[in-house]
CSV table of C-alpha atoms and ligand atoms in Angstrom, one decimal:
chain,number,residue,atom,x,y,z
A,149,UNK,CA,26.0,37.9,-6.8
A,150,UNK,CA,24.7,34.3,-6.2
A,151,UNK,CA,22.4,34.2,-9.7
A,152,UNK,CA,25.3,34.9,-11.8
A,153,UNK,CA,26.9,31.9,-13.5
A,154,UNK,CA,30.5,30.9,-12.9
A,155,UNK,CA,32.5,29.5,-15.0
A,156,UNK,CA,36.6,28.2,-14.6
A,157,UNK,CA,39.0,30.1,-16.4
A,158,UNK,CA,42.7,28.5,-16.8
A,159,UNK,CA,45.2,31.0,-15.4
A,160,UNK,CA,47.2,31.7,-19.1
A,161,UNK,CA,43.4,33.1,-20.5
A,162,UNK,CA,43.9,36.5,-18.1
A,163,UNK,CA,45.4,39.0,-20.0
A,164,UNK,CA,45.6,42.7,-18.0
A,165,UNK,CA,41.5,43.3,-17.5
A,166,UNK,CA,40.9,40.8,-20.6
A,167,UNK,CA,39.4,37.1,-20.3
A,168,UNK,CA,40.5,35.5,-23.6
A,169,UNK,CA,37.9,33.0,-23.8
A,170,UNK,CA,38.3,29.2,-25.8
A,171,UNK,CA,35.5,28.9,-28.6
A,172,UNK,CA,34.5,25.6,-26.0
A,173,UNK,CA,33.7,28.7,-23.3
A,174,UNK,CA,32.4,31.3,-26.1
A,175,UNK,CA,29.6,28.4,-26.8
A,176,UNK,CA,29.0,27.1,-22.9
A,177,UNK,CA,28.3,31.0,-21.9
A,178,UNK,CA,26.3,32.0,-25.3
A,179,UNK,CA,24.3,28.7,-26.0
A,180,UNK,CA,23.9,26.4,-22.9
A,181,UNK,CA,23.8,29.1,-20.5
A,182,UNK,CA,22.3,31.6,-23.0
A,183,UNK,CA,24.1,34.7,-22.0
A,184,UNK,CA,24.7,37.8,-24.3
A,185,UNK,CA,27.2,40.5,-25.1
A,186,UNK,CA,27.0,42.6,-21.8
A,187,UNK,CA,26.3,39.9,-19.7
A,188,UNK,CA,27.7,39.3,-16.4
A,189,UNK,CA,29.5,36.3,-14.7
A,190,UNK,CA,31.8,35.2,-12.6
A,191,UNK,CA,35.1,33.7,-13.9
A,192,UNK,CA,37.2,31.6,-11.3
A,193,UNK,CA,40.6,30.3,-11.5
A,194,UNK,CA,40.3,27.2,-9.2
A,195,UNK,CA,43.6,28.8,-7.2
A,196,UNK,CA,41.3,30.8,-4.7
A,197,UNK,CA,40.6,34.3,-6.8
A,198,UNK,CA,36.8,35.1,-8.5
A,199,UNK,CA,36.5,37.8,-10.6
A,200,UNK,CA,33.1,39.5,-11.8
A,201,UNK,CA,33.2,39.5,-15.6
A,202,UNK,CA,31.5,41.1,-18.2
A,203,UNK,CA,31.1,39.1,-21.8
A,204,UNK,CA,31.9,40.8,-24.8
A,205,UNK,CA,32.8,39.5,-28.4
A,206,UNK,CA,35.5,36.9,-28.2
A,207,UNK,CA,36.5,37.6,-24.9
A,208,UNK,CA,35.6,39.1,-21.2
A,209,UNK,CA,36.3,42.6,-19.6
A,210,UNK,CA,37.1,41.7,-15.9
A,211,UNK,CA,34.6,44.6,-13.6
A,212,UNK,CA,36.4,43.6,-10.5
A,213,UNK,CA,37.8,41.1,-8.6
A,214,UNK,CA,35.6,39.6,-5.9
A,215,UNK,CA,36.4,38.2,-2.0
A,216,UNK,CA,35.4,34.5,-1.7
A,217,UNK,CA,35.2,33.4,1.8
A,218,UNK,CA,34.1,29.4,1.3
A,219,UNK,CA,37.7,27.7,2.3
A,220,UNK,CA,37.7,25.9,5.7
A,221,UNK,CA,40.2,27.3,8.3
A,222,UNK,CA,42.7,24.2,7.9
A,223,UNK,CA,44.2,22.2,4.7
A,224,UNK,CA,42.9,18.7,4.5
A,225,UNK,CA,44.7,15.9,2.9
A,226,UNK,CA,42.4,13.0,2.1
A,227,UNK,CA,44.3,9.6,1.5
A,228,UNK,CA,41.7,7.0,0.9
A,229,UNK,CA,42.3,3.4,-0.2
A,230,UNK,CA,40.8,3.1,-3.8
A,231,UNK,CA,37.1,1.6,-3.4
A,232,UNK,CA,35.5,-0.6,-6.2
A,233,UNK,CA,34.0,0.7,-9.4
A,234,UNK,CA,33.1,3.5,-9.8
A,235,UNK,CA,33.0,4.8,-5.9
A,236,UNK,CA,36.2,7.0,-5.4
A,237,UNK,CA,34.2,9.7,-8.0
A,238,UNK,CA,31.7,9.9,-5.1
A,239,UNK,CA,34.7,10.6,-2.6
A,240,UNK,CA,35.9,13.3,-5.4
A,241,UNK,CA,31.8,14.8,-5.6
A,242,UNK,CA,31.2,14.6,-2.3
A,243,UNK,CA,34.9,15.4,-0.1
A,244,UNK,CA,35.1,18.4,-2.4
A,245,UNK,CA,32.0,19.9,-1.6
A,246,UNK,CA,32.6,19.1,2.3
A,247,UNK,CA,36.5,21.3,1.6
A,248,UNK,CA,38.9,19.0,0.8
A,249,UNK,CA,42.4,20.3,-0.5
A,250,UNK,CA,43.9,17.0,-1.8
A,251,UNK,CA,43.0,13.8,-2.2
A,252,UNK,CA,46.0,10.8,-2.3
A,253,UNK,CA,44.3,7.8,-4.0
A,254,UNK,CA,46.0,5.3,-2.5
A,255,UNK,CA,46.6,1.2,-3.7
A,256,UNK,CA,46.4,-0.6,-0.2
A,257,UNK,CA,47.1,-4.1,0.2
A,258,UNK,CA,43.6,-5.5,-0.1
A,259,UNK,CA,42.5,-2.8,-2.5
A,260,UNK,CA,41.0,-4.1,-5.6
A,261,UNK,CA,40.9,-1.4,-8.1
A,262,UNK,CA,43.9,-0.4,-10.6
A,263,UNK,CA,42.8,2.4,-12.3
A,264,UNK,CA,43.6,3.3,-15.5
A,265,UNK,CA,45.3,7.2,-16.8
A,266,UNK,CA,41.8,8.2,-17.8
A,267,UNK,CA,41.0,7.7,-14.4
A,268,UNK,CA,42.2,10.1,-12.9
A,269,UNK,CA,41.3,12.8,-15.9
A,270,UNK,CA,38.0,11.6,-15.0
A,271,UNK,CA,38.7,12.8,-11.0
A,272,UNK,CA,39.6,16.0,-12.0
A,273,UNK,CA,37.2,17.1,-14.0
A,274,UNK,CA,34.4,15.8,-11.1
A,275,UNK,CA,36.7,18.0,-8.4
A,276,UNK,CA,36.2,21.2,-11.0
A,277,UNK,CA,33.2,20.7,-11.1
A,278,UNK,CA,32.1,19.8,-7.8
A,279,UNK,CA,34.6,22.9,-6.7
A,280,UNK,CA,32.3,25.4,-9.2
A,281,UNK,CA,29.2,23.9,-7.8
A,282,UNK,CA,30.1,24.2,-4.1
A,283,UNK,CA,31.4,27.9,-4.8
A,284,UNK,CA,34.9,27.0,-3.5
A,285,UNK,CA,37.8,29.6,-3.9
A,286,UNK,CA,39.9,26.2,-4.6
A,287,UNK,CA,39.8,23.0,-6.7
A,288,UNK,CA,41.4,20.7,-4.6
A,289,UNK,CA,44.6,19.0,-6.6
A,290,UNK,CA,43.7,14.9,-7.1
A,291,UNK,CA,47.1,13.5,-6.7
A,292,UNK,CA,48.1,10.2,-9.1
A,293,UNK,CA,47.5,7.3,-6.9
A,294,UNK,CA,50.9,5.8,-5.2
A,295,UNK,CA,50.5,2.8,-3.4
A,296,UNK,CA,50.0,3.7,0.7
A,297,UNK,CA,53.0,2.8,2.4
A,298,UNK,CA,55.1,5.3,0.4
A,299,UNK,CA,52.3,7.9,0.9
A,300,UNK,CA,52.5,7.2,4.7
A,301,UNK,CA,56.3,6.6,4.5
A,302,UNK,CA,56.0,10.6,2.6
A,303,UNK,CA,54.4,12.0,5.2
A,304,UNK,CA,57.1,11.2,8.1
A,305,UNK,CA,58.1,14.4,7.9
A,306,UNK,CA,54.7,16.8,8.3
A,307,UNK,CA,55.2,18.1,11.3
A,308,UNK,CA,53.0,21.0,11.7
A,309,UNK,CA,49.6,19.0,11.8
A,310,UNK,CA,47.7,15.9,12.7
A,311,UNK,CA,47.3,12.8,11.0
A,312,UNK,CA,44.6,10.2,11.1
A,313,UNK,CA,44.0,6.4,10.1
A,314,UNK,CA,40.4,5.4,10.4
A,315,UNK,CA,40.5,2.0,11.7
A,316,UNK,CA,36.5,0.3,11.5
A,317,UNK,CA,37.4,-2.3,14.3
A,318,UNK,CA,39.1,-1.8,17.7
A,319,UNK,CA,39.1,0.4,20.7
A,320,UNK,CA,40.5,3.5,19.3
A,321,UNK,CA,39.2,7.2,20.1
A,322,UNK,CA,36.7,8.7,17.9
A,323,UNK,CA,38.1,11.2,15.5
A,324,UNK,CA,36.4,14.1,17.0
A,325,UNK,CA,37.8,13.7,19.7
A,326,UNK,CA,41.1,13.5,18.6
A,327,UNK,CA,41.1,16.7,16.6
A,328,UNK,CA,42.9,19.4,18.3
A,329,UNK,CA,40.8,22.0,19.3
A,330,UNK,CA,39.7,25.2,17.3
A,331,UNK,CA,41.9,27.7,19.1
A,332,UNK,CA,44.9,26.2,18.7
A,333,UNK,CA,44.7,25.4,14.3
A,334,UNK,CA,46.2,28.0,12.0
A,335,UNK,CA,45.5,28.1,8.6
A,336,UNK,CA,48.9,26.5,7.3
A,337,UNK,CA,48.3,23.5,9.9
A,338,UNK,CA,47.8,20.7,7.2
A,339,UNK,CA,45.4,17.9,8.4
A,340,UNK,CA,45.7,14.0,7.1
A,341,UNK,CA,43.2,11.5,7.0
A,342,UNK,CA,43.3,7.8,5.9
A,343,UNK,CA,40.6,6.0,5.1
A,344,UNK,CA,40.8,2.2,3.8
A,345,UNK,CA,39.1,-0.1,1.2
A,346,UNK,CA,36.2,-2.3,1.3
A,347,UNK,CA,38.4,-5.0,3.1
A,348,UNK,CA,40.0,-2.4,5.8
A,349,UNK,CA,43.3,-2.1,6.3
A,350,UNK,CA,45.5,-4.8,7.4
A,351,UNK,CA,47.3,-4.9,10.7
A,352,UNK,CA,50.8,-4.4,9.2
A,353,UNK,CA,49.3,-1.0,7.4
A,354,UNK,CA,47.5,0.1,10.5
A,355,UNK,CA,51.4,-0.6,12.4
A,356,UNK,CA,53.5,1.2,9.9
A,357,UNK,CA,50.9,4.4,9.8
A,358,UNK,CA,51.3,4.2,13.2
A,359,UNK,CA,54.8,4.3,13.5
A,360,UNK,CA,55.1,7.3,10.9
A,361,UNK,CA,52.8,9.1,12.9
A,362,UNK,CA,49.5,8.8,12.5
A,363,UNK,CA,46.8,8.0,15.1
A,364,UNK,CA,44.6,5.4,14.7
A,365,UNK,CA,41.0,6.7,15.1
A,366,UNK,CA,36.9,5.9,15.2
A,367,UNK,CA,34.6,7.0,13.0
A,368,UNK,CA,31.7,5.5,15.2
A,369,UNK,CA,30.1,2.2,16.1
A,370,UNK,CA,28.8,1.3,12.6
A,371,UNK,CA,31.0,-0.3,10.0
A,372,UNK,CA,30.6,2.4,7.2
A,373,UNK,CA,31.3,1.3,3.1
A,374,UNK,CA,35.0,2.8,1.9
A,375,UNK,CA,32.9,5.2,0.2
A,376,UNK,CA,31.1,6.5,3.1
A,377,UNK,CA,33.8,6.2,5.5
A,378,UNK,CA,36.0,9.5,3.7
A,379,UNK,CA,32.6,11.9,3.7
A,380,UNK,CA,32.0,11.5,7.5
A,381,UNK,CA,35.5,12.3,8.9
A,382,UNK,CA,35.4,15.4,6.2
A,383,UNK,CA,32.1,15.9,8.1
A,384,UNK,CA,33.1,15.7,11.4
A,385,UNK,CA,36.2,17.9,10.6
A,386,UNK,CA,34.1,20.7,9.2
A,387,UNK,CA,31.6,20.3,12.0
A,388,UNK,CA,34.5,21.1,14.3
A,389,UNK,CA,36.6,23.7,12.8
A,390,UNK,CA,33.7,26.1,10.9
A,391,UNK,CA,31.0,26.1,13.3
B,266,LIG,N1,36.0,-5.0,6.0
B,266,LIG,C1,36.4,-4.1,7.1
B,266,LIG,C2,35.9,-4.8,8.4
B,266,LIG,O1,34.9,-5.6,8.3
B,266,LIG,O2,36.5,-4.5,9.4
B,266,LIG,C3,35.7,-2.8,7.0
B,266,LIG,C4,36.3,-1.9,6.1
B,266,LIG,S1,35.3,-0.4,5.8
B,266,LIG,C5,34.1,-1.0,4.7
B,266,LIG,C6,36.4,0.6,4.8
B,266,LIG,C7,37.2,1.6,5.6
B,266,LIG,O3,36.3,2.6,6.1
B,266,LIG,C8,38.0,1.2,6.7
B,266,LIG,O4,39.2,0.7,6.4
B,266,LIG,C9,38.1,2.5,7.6
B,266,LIG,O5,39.2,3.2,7.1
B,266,LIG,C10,36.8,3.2,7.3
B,266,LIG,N2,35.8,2.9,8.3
B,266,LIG,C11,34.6,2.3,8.1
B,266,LIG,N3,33.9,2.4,9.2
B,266,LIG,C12,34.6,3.0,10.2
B,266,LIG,C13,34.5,3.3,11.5
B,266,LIG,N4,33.4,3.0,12.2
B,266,LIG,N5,35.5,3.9,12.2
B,266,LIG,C14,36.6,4.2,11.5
B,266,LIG,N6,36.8,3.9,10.2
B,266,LIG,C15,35.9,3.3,9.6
């Protein structure tokens, strides 16, 4: 099944067995990806279901429906502090193919970037299509960025799961330590990491995550960038909960 194309399908183009397909679609599947009447693929809705599809004029028969097993075992929520430029689509690329659900850019108080509507347009369509790429059953939801304290101020109430600040400096525990252990996660424990911008956090951030909650963690001896920061705690989280 892994040499068939896939393609993302928006939910209101199922009809019964039917794929009613956009003239957009009708001309990525016929002339960039050169497929022809009787063709397979795989259509996906980005809300965890695959289906194996079979092109025909102006639209697609659905053959079956297929199982996708790429989710991890817990929800992650990534909140991380807007880097310069053009870094947070790295975050998007890179913490969606690692199995992010949703990512909270946040405006901290030292962060630099204010991005503009397009923005976060631009977010999405990188989460698609890192999401096709990485054969996810899910693309993760890229919420509108809120500045941090209300995020963290938001989150008072999560009580089923575990929440995380990455501080660079201090004496705190490293995160992998911190996580609780395989055995006891179920798949509706929601998990919530912040990570900060270029200029970290500032003490009065770190104090008011802390008193809403979160625990104030390690990533490691070295002072990673804002951008790298997010992909190795979705990394280390992986590493614990999938292996
Ligand atoms: N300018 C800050 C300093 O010198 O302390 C460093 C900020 S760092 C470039 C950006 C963010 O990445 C931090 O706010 C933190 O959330 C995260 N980060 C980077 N390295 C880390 C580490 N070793 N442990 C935990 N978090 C880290």
């Amino acid at each position: 099944m892994t040499q068939l194309q896939r393609i993302a399908i928006a939910p209101a183009q199922f009809q019964q067995d039917q794929i009613i397909l956009t003239p957009q679609q009708l001309h990525y599947l016929g002339r960039v990806l050169r497929l022809r009447e009787g063709d397979r693929f795989i259509a996906m809705d980005g809300l965890g279901k695959w289906w194996l599809a079979q092109l025909a004029t102006e639209q697609a028969q659905i053959l079956e429906t297929l199982s996708v097993e790429t989710e991890l075992p817990v929800s992650i929520t990534l909140v991380a502090a807007l880097p310069k430029g053009n870094g947070f689509d790295e975050v998007v690329r890179y913490c969606t193919e690692l199995g992010v659900t949703c990512i909270a850019p946040v405006i901290s108080d030292r962060t630099l970037l204010h991005p503009s509507p397009q923005k976060l347009e631009r977010w999405r369509r990188i989460a698609a299509e890192a999401a096709e790429q990485s054969e996810r059953a899910f693309v993760p939801t890229i919420l509108e960025p809120v500045d941090f304290i209300s995020m963290v101020k938001g989150q008072e109430s999560t009580v089923n799961g575990q929440k995380y600040i990455c501080e660079a400096r201090g004496n705190y525990p490293h995160l992998i330590n911190c996580l609780s252990h395989k055995a006891q996660i179920t798949t509706d424990q929601e998990l919530i990491i912040a990570t900060g911008p270029e200029g970290g956090w500032t003490e009065k951030e770190v104090e008011i995550a802390i008193a809403s909650g979160f625990q104030a963690v390690s990533l490691g001896r070295r002072i990673l960038r804002a951008v790298t920061a997010p992909i190795v705690a979705l990394s280390i989280v992986t590493a614990v909960y999938e292996v």
